[in-house]
Amino acid sequence: TAFWNWLEANRPAARFMRDVTPDIAEGFIKSLVARGLSGQRTNKYLQFLKALFHELRKPAKLTANPFAEINRRKQNSVSKRPLTVEEIRNLIETSDGEIQTLFFIGTFTGLRLGDAATLRWDEVDLARGLIRRIPRKTSHRRKAAAVVVGIPAVLGKHLAGLHRAGPYVTPRCAEQYLRNPSVVAHWIQ
């Protein structure tokens, strides 16, 4: 759709696939770069359009694929460095409330944000020192397996000191995460 919208706005005379020239194709890809799309995102558009024009070449009566000669863009991936032990300690010590609990859970269990934010008390066994949870990422699968994670003493002590107000360990974070996960990520940031 993005390509057809761009055509309509920038090259309205190109009404059919056979009207799309290599210059038009290059212009669209350059417009994606100008909009600030990453190399990876731009390449996804390019790959899709190459395949689309290739597959429909006969029905569209194309003499050539206008995207065929366009080179993929360089993909500069942004890697995140791991936090140091001191940085993690600082995060935990300077935070409070449910965000502090999320830092504790994430640090000492390795659970993803969504799993930490929606962790239920019935998945936490403080007596045995275990968390048993089916990760949200795989919960839709028919035979999703539970992950069993040991609870280190420092996390167990923190969890034991929490007030239980409902089924979730962090009720406010769980409610918000289930409604809009990006808000919880914003709180953390």
Tab-separated table of C-alpha atoms in Angstrom:
chain	number	residue	atom	x	y	z
A	1	THR	CA	0.000	0.000	0.000
A	2	ALA	CA	2.839	2.394	0.802
A	3	PHE	CA	4.178	2.063	-2.732
A	4	TRP	CA	0.791	2.637	-4.379
A	5	ASN	CA	0.149	5.650	-2.123
A	6	TRP	CA	3.566	7.036	-3.021
A	7	LEU	CA	2.838	6.501	-6.735
A	8	GLU	CA	-0.481	8.295	-6.460
A	9	ALA	CA	1.142	11.268	-4.738
A	10	ASN	CA	4.378	11.432	-6.741
A	11	ARG	CA	3.823	9.698	-10.083
A	12	PRO	CA	0.067	9.753	-10.779
A	13	ALA	CA	0.636	8.931	-14.465
A	14	ALA	CA	1.937	5.468	-13.458
A	15	ARG	CA	-1.449	3.774	-13.131
A	16	PHE	CA	-0.440	0.219	-14.043
A	17	MET	CA	2.426	-2.017	-13.064
A	18	ARG	CA	3.845	-1.789	-16.570
A	19	ASP	CA	4.070	2.005	-16.107
A	20	VAL	CA	6.563	1.625	-13.249
A	21	THR	CA	10.070	2.269	-14.563
A	22	PRO	CA	13.397	1.593	-12.821
A	23	ASP	CA	13.640	5.364	-12.143
A	24	ILE	CA	10.254	5.334	-10.417
A	25	ALA	CA	11.225	2.254	-8.412
A	26	GLU	CA	14.506	3.897	-7.359
A	27	GLY	CA	12.604	7.073	-6.454
A	28	PHE	CA	10.330	5.134	-4.124
A	29	ILE	CA	13.237	3.406	-2.382
A	30	LYS	CA	15.019	6.766	-2.009
A	31	SER	CA	11.844	8.210	-0.484
A	32	LEU	CA	11.913	5.479	2.163
A	33	VAL	CA	15.507	6.352	3.012
A	34	ALA	CA	14.593	10.060	3.136
A	35	ARG	CA	11.769	9.251	5.575
A	36	GLY	CA	14.401	7.771	7.866
A	37	LEU	CA	13.476	4.107	7.524
A	38	SER	CA	16.209	1.719	8.572
A	39	GLY	CA	18.126	-0.296	6.012
A	40	GLN	CA	16.367	-3.422	7.228
A	41	ARG	CA	12.892	-1.900	6.829
A	42	THR	CA	13.765	-0.450	3.403
A	43	ASN	CA	15.069	-3.846	2.294
A	44	LYS	CA	11.787	-5.467	3.315
A	45	TYR	CA	9.903	-3.121	0.999
A	46	LEU	CA	12.447	-3.742	-1.751
A	47	GLN	CA	12.299	-7.516	-1.363
A	48	PHE	CA	8.506	-7.537	-1.390
A	49	LEU	CA	8.247	-5.313	-4.460
A	50	LYS	CA	10.885	-7.313	-6.356
A	51	ALA	CA	8.939	-10.502	-5.646
A	52	LEU	CA	5.573	-8.918	-6.474
A	53	PHE	CA	6.720	-7.568	-9.840
A	54	HIS	CA	8.473	-10.860	-10.588
A	55	GLU	CA	5.398	-12.971	-9.875
A	56	LEU	CA	3.008	-10.717	-11.766
A	57	ARG	CA	5.259	-10.048	-14.765
A	58	LYS	CA	3.158	-12.093	-17.204
A	59	PRO	CA	-0.345	-10.988	-16.152
A	60	ALA	CA	0.837	-7.357	-15.936
A	61	LYS	CA	2.613	-7.668	-19.306
A	62	LEU	CA	5.918	-6.416	-17.905
A	63	THR	CA	9.002	-6.394	-20.059
A	64	ALA	CA	11.289	-6.066	-17.031
A	65	ASN	CA	11.120	-5.908	-13.243
A	66	PRO	CA	11.766	-2.250	-12.304
A	67	PHE	CA	13.069	-3.266	-8.864
A	68	ALA	CA	15.410	-6.001	-10.127
A	69	GLU	CA	18.559	-3.879	-10.371
A	70	ILE	CA	18.142	-1.946	-7.111
A	71	ASN	CA	20.726	-2.980	-4.547
A	72	ARG	CA	19.836	-3.739	-0.972
A	73	ARG	CA	20.580	-1.025	1.570
A	74	LYS	CA	23.244	-1.427	4.207
A	75	GLN	CA	21.731	-2.599	7.473
A	76	ASN	CA	23.260	-0.841	10.438
A	77	SER	CA	22.043	-2.787	13.395
A	78	VAL	CA	22.052	-1.072	16.739
A	79	SER	CA	23.327	-3.416	19.355
A	80	LYS	CA	22.675	-2.916	23.017
A	81	ARG	CA	25.451	-3.491	25.455
A	82	PRO	CA	24.675	-5.473	28.564
A	83	LEU	CA	24.382	-3.523	31.784
A	84	THR	CA	27.175	-3.883	34.299
A	85	VAL	CA	26.508	-5.400	37.710
A	86	GLU	CA	26.901	-1.936	39.225
A	87	GLU	CA	24.368	-0.428	36.780
A	88	ILE	CA	21.864	-3.178	37.589
A	89	ARG	CA	22.396	-2.684	41.328
A	90	ASN	CA	21.864	1.055	40.861
A	91	LEU	CA	18.622	0.490	38.922
A	92	ILE	CA	17.223	-1.744	41.630
A	93	GLU	CA	18.317	0.486	44.509
A	94	THR	CA	17.053	3.728	42.988
A	95	SER	CA	13.699	2.404	41.826
A	96	ASP	CA	10.685	1.674	43.984
A	97	GLY	CA	7.254	0.077	43.937
A	98	GLU	CA	6.273	-2.195	41.091
A	99	ILE	CA	9.091	-0.999	38.833
A	100	GLN	CA	11.609	-2.122	41.449
A	101	THR	CA	9.819	-5.477	41.612
A	102	LEU	CA	10.021	-5.754	37.808
A	103	PHE	CA	13.771	-5.071	37.986
A	104	PHE	CA	14.139	-7.742	40.674
A	105	ILE	CA	12.148	-10.313	38.664
A	106	GLY	CA	13.894	-9.525	35.380
A	107	THR	CA	17.368	-9.481	36.901
A	108	PHE	CA	17.089	-12.652	38.922
A	109	THR	CA	14.926	-14.779	36.608
A	110	GLY	CA	15.698	-13.600	33.071
A	111	LEU	CA	11.974	-13.404	32.282
A	112	ARG	CA	11.006	-11.083	29.435
A	113	LEU	CA	9.244	-7.844	30.350
A	114	GLY	CA	5.785	-9.182	29.457
A	115	ASP	CA	6.311	-12.292	31.580
A	116	ALA	CA	7.694	-10.317	34.510
A	117	ALA	CA	4.889	-7.727	34.342
A	118	THR	CA	2.139	-10.360	34.165
A	119	LEU	CA	3.634	-12.866	36.607
A	120	ARG	CA	0.857	-14.322	38.750
A	121	TRP	CA	1.148	-15.290	42.407
A	122	ASP	CA	-0.084	-18.793	41.593
A	123	GLU	CA	3.037	-19.191	39.417
A	124	VAL	CA	5.323	-18.295	42.339
A	125	ASP	CA	6.164	-20.977	44.901
A	126	LEU	CA	8.165	-19.213	47.606
A	127	ALA	CA	8.272	-22.325	49.806
A	128	ARG	CA	10.034	-24.351	47.100
A	129	GLY	CA	11.848	-21.341	45.636
A	130	LEU	CA	10.450	-21.762	42.110
A	131	ILE	CA	8.556	-19.851	39.464
A	132	ARG	CA	6.657	-22.029	37.010
A	133	ARG	CA	5.311	-20.095	34.015
A	134	ILE	CA	4.334	-20.650	30.414
A	135	PRO	CA	6.005	-17.741	28.593
A	136	ARG	CA	3.650	-15.372	26.781
A	137	LYS	CA	5.751	-15.806	23.630
A	138	THR	CA	4.835	-19.499	23.372
A	139	SER	CA	1.562	-19.597	25.342
A	140	HIS	CA	-0.529	-19.742	22.149
A	141	ARG	CA	1.056	-23.024	21.098
A	142	ARG	CA	-0.908	-26.163	21.603
A	143	LYS	CA	1.744	-27.899	23.696
A	144	ALA	CA	3.368	-24.870	25.314
A	145	ALA	CA	5.798	-25.932	27.997
A	146	ALA	CA	6.185	-24.180	31.313
A	147	VAL	CA	9.546	-22.717	32.200
A	148	VAL	CA	10.723	-23.433	35.727
A	149	VAL	CA	13.026	-20.812	37.203
A	150	GLY	CA	14.706	-20.921	40.583
A	151	ILE	CA	14.125	-18.005	42.920
A	152	PRO	CA	17.387	-16.681	44.369
A	153	ALA	CA	17.287	-15.717	48.059
A	154	VAL	CA	17.370	-11.965	47.386
A	155	LEU	CA	14.363	-12.208	45.039
A	156	GLY	CA	12.526	-14.545	47.416
A	157	LYS	CA	13.008	-12.065	50.273
A	158	HIS	CA	11.707	-9.203	48.091
A	159	LEU	CA	8.655	-11.169	46.916
A	160	ALA	CA	7.858	-12.374	50.444
A	161	GLY	CA	7.724	-8.758	51.592
A	162	LEU	CA	5.168	-7.698	48.980
A	163	HIS	CA	1.490	-7.109	49.708
A	164	ARG	CA	-0.691	-9.465	47.677
A	165	ALA	CA	-3.409	-7.381	46.037
A	166	GLY	CA	-4.963	-9.636	43.433
A	167	PRO	CA	-3.652	-12.393	41.193
A	168	TYR	CA	-0.624	-10.491	39.809
A	169	VAL	CA	2.683	-9.857	41.559
A	170	THR	CA	2.693	-6.347	40.024
A	171	PRO	CA	-1.050	-5.597	39.565
A	172	ARG	CA	-0.713	-2.070	38.140
A	173	CYS	CA	2.013	-3.115	35.678
A	174	ALA	CA	0.056	-6.234	34.676
A	175	GLU	CA	-3.114	-4.261	34.016
A	176	GLN	CA	-1.245	-1.664	31.974
A	177	TYR	CA	0.888	-4.222	30.113
A	178	LEU	CA	-2.193	-6.177	29.062
A	179	ARG	CA	-3.763	-2.946	27.796
A	180	ASN	CA	-0.697	-1.317	26.190
A	181	PRO	CA	2.765	-2.882	26.681
A	182	SER	CA	4.638	0.185	25.447
A	183	VAL	CA	3.450	2.192	28.459
A	184	VAL	CA	5.206	-0.175	30.868
A	185	ALA	CA	8.362	-0.001	28.746
A	186	HIS	CA	8.094	3.802	28.921
A	187	TRP	CA	7.767	3.690	32.732
A	188	ILE	CA	10.955	1.656	32.893
A	189	GLN	CA	12.829	3.989	30.586
